[in-house]
XYZ file of C-alpha atoms in Angstrom:
601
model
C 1.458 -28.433 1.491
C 2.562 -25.362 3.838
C 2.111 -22.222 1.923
C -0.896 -23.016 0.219
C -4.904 -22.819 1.656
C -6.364 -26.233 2.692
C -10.032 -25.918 1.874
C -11.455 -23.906 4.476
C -14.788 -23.384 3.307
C -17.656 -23.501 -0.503
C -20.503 -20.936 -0.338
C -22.606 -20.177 -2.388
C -24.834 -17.320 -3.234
C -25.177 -14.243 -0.999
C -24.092 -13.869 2.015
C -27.654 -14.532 3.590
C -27.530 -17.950 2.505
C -29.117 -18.297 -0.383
C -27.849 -20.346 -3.053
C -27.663 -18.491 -6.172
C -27.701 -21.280 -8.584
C -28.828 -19.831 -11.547
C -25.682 -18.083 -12.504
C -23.092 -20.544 -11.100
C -22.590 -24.277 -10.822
C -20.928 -26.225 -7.743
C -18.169 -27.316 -9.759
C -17.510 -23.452 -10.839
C -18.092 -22.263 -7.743
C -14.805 -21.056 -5.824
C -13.441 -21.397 -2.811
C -13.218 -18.723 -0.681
C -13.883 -17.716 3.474
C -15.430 -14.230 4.469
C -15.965 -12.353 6.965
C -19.516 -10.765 7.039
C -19.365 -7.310 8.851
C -22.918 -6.615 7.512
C -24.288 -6.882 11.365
C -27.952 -8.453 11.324
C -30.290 -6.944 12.889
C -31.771 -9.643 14.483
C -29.112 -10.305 16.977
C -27.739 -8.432 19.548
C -24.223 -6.509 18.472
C -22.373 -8.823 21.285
C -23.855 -11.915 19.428
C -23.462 -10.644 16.060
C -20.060 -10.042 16.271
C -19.517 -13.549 17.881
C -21.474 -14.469 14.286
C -19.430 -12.843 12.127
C -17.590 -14.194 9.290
C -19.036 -17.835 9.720
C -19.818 -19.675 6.273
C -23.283 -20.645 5.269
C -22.062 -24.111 4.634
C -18.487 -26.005 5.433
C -17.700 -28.722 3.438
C -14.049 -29.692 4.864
C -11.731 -28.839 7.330
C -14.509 -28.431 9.789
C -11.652 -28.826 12.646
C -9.787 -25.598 11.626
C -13.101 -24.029 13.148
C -12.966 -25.533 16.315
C -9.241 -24.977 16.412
C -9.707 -20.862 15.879
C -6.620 -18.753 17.085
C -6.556 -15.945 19.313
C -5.509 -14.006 15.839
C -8.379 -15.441 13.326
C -10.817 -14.220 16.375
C -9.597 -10.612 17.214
C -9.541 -9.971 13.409
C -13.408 -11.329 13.078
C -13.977 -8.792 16.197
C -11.990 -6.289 15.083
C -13.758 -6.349 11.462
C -16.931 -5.816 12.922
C -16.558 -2.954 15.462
C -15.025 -1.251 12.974
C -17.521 -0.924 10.733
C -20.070 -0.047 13.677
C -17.225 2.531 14.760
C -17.048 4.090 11.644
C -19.098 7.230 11.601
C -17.781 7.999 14.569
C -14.517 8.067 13.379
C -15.211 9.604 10.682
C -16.426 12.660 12.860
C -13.634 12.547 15.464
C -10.922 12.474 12.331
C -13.155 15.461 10.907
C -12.961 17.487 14.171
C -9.011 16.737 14.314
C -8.245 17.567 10.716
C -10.417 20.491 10.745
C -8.770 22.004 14.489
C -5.315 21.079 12.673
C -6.029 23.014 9.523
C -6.862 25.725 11.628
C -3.723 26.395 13.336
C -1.655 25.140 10.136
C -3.226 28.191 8.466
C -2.914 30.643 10.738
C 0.628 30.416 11.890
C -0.014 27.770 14.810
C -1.548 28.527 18.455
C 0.061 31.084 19.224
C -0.315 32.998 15.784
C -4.153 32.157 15.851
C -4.383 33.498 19.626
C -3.025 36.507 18.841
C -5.249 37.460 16.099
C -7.993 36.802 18.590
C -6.767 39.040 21.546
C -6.245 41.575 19.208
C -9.620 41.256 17.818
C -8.191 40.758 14.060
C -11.458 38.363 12.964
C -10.964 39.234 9.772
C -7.528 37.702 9.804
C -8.625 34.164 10.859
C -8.590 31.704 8.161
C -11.127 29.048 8.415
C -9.981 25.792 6.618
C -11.961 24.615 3.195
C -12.265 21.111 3.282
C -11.971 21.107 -0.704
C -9.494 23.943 -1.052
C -5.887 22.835 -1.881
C -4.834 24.098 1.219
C -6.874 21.836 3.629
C -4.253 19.178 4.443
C -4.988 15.147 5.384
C -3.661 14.273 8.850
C -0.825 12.389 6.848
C 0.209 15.736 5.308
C 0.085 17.588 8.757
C 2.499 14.769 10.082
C 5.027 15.166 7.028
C 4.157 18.199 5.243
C 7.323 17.170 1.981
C 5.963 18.098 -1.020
C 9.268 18.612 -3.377
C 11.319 15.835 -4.990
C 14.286 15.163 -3.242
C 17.867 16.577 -4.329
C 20.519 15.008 -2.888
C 23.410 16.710 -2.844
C 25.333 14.712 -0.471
C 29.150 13.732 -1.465
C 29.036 10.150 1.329
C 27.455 8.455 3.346
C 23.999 6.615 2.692
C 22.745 8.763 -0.057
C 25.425 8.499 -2.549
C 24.408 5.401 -4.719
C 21.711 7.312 -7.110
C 21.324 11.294 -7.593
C 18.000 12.028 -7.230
C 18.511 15.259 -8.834
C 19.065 13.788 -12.482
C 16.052 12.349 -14.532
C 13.282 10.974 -12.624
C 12.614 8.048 -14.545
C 16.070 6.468 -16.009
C 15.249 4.596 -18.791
C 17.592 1.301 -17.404
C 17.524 1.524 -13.794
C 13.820 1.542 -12.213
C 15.246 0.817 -8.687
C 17.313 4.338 -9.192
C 16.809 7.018 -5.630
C 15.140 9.248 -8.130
C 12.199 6.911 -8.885
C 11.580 5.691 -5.650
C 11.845 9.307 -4.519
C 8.592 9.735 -7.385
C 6.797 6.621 -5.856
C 6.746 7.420 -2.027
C 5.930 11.168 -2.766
C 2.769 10.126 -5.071
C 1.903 7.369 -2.413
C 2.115 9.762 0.357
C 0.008 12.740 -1.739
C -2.815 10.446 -2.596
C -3.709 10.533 0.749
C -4.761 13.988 -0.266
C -7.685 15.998 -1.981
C -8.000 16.199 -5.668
C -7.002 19.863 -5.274
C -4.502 18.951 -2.982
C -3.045 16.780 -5.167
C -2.929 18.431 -8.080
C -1.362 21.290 -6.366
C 1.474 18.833 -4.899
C 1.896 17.056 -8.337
C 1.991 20.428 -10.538
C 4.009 22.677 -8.072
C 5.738 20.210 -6.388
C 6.856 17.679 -8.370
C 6.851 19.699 -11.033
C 4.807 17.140 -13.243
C 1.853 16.631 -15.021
C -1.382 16.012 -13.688
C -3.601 13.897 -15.180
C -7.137 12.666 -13.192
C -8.236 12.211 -10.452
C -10.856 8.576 -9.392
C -13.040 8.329 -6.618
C -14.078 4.445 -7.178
C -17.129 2.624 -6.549
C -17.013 -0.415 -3.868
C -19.790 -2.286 -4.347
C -19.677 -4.607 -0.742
C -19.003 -1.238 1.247
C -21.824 0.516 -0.893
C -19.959 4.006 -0.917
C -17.156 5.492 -3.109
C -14.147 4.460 -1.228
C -11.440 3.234 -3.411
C -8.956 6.840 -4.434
C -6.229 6.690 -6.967
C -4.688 9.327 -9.188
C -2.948 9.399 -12.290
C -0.190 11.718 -13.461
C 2.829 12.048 -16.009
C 6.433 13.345 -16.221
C 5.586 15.544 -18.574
C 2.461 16.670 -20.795
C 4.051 14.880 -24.013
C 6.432 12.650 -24.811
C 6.286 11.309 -21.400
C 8.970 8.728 -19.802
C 6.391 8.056 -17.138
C 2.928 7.248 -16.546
C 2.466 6.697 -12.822
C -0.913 5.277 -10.920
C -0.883 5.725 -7.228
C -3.732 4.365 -4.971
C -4.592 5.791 -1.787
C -4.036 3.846 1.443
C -5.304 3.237 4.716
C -6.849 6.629 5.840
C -6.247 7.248 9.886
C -10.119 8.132 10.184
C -11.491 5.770 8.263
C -13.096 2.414 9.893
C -13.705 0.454 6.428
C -10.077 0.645 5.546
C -8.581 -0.253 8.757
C -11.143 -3.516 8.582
C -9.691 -4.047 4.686
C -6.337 -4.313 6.789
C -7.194 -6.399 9.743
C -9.256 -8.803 7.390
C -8.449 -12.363 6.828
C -10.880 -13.320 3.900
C -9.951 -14.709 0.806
C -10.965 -15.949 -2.427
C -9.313 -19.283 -4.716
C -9.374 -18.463 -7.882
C -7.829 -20.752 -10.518
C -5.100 -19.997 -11.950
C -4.379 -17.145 -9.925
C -4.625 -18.360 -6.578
C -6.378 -17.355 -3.390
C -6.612 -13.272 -3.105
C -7.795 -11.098 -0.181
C -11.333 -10.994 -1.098
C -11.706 -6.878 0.318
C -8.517 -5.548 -2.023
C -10.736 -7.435 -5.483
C -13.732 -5.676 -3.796
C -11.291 -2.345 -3.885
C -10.412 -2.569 -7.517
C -14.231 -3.206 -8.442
C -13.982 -6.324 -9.375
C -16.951 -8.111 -7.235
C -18.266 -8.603 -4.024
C -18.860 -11.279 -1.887
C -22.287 -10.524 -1.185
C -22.710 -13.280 -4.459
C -20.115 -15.310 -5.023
C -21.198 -15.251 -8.731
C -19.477 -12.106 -9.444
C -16.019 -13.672 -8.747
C -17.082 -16.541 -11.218
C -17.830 -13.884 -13.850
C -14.619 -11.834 -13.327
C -12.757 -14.749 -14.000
C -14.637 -16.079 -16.328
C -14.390 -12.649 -17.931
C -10.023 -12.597 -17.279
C -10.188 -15.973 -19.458
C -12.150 -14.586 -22.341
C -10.174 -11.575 -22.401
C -6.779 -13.029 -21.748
C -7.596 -15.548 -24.684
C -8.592 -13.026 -27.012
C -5.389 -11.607 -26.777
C -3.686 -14.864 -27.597
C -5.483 -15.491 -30.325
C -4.664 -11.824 -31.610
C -0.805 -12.276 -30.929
C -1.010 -15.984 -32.538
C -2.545 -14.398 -35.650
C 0.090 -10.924 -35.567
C 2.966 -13.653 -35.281
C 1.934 -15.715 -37.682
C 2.066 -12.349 -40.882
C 5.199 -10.989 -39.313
C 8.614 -11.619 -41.040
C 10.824 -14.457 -39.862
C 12.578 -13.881 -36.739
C 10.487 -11.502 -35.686
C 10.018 -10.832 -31.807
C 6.676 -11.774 -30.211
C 4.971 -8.394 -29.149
C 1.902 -7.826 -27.228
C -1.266 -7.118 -28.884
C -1.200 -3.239 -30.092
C -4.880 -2.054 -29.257
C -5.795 1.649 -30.924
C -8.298 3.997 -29.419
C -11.482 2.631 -30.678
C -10.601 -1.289 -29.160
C -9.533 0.546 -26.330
C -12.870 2.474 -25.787
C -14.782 -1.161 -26.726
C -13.117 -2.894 -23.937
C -15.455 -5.038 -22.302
C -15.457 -5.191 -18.267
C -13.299 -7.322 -16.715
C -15.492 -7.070 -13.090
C -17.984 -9.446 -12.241
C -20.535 -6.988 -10.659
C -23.581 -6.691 -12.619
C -24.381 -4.440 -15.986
C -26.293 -2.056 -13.933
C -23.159 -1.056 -12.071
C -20.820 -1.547 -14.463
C -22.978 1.068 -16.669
C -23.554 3.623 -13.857
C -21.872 6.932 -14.599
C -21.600 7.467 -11.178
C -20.120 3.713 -9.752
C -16.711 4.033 -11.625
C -15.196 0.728 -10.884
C -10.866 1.257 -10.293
C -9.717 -1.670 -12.252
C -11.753 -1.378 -15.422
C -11.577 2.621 -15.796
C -7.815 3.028 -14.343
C -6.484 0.433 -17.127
C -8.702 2.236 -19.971
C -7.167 5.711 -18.573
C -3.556 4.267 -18.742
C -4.235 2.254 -21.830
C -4.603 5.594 -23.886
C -2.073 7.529 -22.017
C 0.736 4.597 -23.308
C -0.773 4.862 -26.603
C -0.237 8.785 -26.785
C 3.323 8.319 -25.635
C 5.185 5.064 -26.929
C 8.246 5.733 -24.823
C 6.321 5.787 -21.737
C 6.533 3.154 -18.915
C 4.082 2.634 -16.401
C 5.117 2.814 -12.574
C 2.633 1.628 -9.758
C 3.063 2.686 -6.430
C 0.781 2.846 -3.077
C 1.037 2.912 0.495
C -0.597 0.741 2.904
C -3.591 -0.537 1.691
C -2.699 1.644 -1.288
C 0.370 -0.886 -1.505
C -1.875 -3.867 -1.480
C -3.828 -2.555 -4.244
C -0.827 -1.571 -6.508
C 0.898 -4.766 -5.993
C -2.651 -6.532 -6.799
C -3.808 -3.895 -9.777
C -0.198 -4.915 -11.467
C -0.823 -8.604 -11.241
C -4.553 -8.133 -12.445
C -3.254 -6.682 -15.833
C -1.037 -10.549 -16.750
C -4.320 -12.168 -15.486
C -6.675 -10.495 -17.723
C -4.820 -10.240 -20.856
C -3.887 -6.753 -21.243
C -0.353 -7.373 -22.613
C 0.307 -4.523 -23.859
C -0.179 -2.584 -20.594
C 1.656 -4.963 -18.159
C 4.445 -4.723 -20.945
C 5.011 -1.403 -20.247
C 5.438 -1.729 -16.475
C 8.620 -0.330 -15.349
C 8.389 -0.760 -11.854
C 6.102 -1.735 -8.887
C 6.924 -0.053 -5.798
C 4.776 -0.704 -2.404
C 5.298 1.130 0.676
C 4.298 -0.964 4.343
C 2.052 -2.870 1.885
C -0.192 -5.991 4.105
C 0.253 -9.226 2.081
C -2.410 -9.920 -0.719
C -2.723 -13.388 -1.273
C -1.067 -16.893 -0.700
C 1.658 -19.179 -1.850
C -0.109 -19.448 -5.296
C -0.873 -16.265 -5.669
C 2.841 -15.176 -5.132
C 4.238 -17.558 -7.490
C 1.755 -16.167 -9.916
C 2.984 -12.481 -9.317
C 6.471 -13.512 -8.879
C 6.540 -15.442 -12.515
C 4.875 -11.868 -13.942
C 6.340 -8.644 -11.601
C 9.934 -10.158 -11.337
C 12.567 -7.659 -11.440
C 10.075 -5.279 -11.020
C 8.437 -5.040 -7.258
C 9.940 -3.187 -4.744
C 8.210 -4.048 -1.628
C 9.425 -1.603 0.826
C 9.010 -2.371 4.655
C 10.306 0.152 7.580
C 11.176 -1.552 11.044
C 8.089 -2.912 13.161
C 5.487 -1.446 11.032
C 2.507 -3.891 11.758
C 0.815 -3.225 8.357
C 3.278 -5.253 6.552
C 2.930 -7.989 8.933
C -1.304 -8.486 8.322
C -2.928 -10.860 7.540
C -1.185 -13.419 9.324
C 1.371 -15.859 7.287
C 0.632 -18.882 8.843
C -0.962 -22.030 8.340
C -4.673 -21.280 9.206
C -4.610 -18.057 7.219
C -2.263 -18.909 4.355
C -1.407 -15.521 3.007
C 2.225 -14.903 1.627
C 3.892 -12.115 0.933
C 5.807 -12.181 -2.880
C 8.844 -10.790 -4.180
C 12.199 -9.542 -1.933
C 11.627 -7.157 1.436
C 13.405 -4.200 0.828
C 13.590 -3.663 4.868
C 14.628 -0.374 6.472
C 15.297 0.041 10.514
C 15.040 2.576 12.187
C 17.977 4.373 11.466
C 17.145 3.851 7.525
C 19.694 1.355 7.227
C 18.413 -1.422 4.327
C 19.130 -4.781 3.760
C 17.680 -6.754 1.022
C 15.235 -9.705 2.776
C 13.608 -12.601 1.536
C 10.912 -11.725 4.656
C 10.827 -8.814 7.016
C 11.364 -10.100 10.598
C 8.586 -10.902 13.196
C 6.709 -11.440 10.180
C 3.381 -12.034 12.395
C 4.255 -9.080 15.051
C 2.536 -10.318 17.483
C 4.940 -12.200 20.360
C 6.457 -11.369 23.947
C 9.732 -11.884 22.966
C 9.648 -8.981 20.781
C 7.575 -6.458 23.046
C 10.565 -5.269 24.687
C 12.196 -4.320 21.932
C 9.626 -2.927 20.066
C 8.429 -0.381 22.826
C 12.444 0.507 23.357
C 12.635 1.255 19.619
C 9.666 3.416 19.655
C 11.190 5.565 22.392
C 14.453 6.257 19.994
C 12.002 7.359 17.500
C 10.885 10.104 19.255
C 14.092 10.812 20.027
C 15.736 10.431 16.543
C 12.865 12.509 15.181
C 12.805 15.455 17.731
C 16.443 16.354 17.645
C 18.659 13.983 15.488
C 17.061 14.050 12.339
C 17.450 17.725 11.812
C 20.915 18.175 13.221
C 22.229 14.766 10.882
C 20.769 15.872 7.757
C 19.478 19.086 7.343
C 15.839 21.022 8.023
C 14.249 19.000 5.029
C 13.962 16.201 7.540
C 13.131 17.961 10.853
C 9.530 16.770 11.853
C 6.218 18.508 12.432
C 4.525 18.744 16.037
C 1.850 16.467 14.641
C 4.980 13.935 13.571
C 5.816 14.089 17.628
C 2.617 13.596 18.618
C 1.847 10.406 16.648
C 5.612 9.339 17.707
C 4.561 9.240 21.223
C 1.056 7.321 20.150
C 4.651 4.359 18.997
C 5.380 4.578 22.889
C 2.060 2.814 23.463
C 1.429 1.324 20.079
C 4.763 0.877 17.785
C 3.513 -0.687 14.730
C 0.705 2.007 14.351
C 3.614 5.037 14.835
C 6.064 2.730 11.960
C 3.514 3.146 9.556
C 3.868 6.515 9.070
C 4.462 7.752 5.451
C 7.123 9.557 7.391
C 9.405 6.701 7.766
C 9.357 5.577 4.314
C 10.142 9.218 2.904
C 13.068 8.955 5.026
C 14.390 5.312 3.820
C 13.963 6.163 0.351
C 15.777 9.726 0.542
C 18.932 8.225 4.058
C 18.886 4.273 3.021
C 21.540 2.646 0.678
C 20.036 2.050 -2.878
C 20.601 -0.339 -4.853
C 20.491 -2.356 -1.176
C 22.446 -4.638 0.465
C 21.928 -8.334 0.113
C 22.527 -10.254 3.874
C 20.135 -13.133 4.065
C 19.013 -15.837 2.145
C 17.160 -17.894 4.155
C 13.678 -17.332 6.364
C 14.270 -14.574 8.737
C 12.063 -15.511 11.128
C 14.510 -17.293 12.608
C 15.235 -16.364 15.765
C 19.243 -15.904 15.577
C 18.843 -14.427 11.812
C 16.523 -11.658 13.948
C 18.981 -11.168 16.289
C 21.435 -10.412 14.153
C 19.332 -7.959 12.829
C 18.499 -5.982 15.977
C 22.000 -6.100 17.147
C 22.365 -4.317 13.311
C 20.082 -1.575 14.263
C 21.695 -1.241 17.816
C 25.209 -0.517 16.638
C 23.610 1.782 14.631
C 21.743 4.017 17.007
C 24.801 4.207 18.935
C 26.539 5.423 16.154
C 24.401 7.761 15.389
C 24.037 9.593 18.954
C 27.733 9.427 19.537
C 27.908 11.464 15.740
C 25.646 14.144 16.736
C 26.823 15.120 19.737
C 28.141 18.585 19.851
C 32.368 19.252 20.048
C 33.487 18.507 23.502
C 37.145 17.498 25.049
C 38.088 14.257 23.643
C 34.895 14.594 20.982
C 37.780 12.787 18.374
C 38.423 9.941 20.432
C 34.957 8.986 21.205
C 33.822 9.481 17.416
C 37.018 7.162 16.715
C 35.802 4.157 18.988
C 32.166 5.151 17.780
C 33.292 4.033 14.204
C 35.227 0.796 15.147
C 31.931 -0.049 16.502
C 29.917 0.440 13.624
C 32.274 -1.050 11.410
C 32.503 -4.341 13.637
């Protein structure tokens, strides 16, 4: 059936070889296809690259091998170098950031030149790396920190004041709480002290901790999430945001550009790195996905049973509620992760899922009213969208209960058909997937029918003039193609343009763009799905696009004359909007006039 994973590929054990048949059986064993960037030594890097990702042992669909796309090959490839590439990047985004920092604090070039002619040492700032004023590469290309007020009377921003209550109690898909989302999913790209900073001065909120998780595969502390409220007590709000892809950073880019996967039943088949994210195995031993499910069923029956046995005392008539856990069940909670006791006990290996739920678990029992909100950006999208799902799956009622809204910003897709059907039956109403033009992110790994992943829920899609539409798919949903290369590469160039001198003059210095912001425009010249993944762009939809959006299509917009539609959409637009900020001139009236029977045709 198209949408759902034929079986690729059963391994067991480690990803050596070995058959690790003492804690599973081959009847419990899942299935699942990985890619192994764990380079052996015993080959050369050409040939272990060519080696990579290969199963220990195929048991059907041997075919789909020999039929391998261009696409399932470059991402094998791509995988691999970069994890070889990553210390290296690491260094060159270290040497950037720092030489950034530098001029950020010291008035720019020219302010940091002339307190070296004039011999002013003492004036020179050197950047901190852990101060809260040493700024991520995605703060030096949007440096927002404030909530938005809008205080426009028409145009696109007059659906929802983000200037009244952040969280409205009815209406989670209000300006104001997307405003809150993309602001904490932009931040957590940040230092704790950064963030803090941001969420205390900023937002004007309260700030609550601060994880630096524990990925077992990876072996290194790369998963980052925060936690923070609307208010020290009595909170409306508790809201999780997970870091994303960072620029520097080889292991996330290869969580992005990774096709492996995982069947699990009842849940469906899941990108095997974002459960490896959240803590919840590794696929080093297939075992540990048996336990963590194994684990979700114990836990999710538990909770049944409790429920059964709380419904069964109340009076007649009374609704079914969720299992109310107090402090001490709370603390008691037993892992939901499949990685072994050892780690799970560590102090120092704190594993996202497990300690992020027990964090929000008593923050919702502190403040009844509260609802919980979910947000991330890239793969900080992936593992919000994921992380909310997890809580149905496991059993923690209570918690998912309280979600108010999901809200995922250029988020890659997560899992397939079943696994969207899943999240769909549990998130609905609440996920906002949020997707800005031809950012590529969105559009990895591939939906089609050799990798199987789908993406769930509506596409809130912006272009690039932060027009929305709601979308049952963004279009080119697999980016890659000629016939879109054109336009792509033409849009990029209005970018540039749109954020250099339109942006400010339309609405204001808020949105006027950093140097850095120009600079990684131009990178869209070359690249344009790396330059429409900026943060940047989504900060913009939320604050310029219509909310609640605009329903157009209802079918699959990959077809090619629902796309066209589309970009002819996003052309009338652009010409709208450069004919609008041109300066007065003779006959300025009559041009605006024909520049609006345009747009409105």
């Amino acid at each position: 059936m198209k949408g759902r994973p034929e079986p690729m590929a059963r391994v067991n054990g480690s990803s050596n070889g070995s058959v690790d048949s003492s804690t599973e059986t081959e009847s419990e064993a899942p299935m699942y296809m990985a890619a192994q960037p764990k380079l052996s030594k015993q080959y050369s890097a050409f040939a272990s690259i060519l080696r990579h990702g290969q199963p220990t042992k195929i048991e059907a669909a041997v075919e789909k091998y020999q039929k391998m796309t261009w696409q399932q090959k470059l991402s094998m490839i791509l995988v691999a170098i970069l994890w070889r590439l990553n210390k290296y990047l690491k260094l060159l985004g270290f040497i950037v950031e720092w030489t950034l920092n530098l001029l950020n604090l010291n008035g720019g070039p020219f302010g940091l030149l002339y307190k070296v002619f004039l011999l002013k040492w003492g004036d020179i700032i050197l950047p901190q790396p852990d101060s809260d004023t040493y700024l991520s590469l995605i703060a030096l290309i949007d440096s927002r920190s404030t909530l938005f007020v809008d205080t426009s009377q028409t145009g696109k921003a007059d659906s929802t004041r983000a200037d009244t209550v952040a969280f409205p109690a009815e209406n989670v898909g209000s300006r104001s709480t997307a405003d809150v989302c993309v602001m904490a999913a932009k931040v957590a790209y940040e230092s704790p002290a950064v963030i803090e900073k941001v969420v205390t001065q900023g937002m004007k909120m309260h700030f609550v901790k601060f994880f630096n998780c524990w990925n077992e595969y990876q072996q290194m502390k790369n998963t980052q999430a925060f936690v923070f409220m609307d208010k020290p007590k009595n909170a409306n709000a508790v809201v999780v945001a997970f870091r994303g892809t960072e620029c520097f950073n080889g292991y996330d880019w290869s969580t992005d550009v990774d096709f492996s996967w995982v069947r699990l039943q009842d849940l469906g088949g899941v990108h095997l790195g974002f459960l490896e994210a959240l803590g919840l195995g590794t696929r080093d031993s297939i075992s540990t996905f048996v336990k963590m499910r194994k684990n979700a069923n114990e836990s999710r029956s538990k909770t049944q049973t409790q429920e059964n046995e709380e419904a069964a005392i109340a009076p007649p008539n009374t609704p079914r509620s969720p299992h109310h856990k107090l402090k001490p069940e709370i603390l008691a909670t037993t892992a939901t992760s499949g990685l072994s006791q050892e780690v799970i006990d560590d102090p120092d290996k704190v594993l996202a899922y497990d300690e992020i739920t027990k964090q929000v678990s008593m923050l919702l029992l502190d403040n009844p009213n509260a609802k919980l909100f979910v947000t991330g950006h890239s793969l900080g999208g992936a593992l919000a969208a994921l992380y909310s799902t997890m809580l149905h799956f496991t059993g923690e009622t209570e918690v998912a209960s309280k979600i108010g809204a999901v809200y995922t910003f250029g988020q890659p897709r997560v899992g397939d058909q079943d696994f969207a059907d899943y999240a769909n039956s549990v998130l609905k109403g609440k996920y906002f997937r949020v997707v800005y033009c031809n950012d590529v992110v969105p559009r990895v790994p591939f939906d089609n029918d050799l990798f199987s992943f789908r993406h769930f829920g509506d596409c809130a899609y912006f272009n690039s003039v932060y027009d929305g539409l709601k979308l049952q798919e963004e279009p080119n949903r697999n980016f890659f193609g000629v016939r879109r290369l054109l336009t792509m590469h033409l849009n990029a160039a209005w970018e540039v343009v749109q954020g250099a001198l339109l942006m400010p003059l339309q609405h204001g210095d808020e949105f006027r763009e950093t140097k850095v912001s120009f600079v990684y425009r131009l990178v869209g010249l070359v690249l344009p799905g790396i330059a429409g993944h900026s943060p940047t762009n989504y900060v913009n939809s939320m604050r310029l696009g219509p909310l609640p959006l605009k329903e157009r299509l209802k079918g699959d917009i990959a077809d090619a004359a629902e796309e066209f539609h589309l970009m002819h959409d996003n052309l009338k637009d652009i010409a709208y909007i450069v004919v609008s900020a041109l300066p007065a001139l003779p006959g300025s009236d009559v041009v605006s006039f024909a520049a609006q029977k345009i747009f409105n045709s």
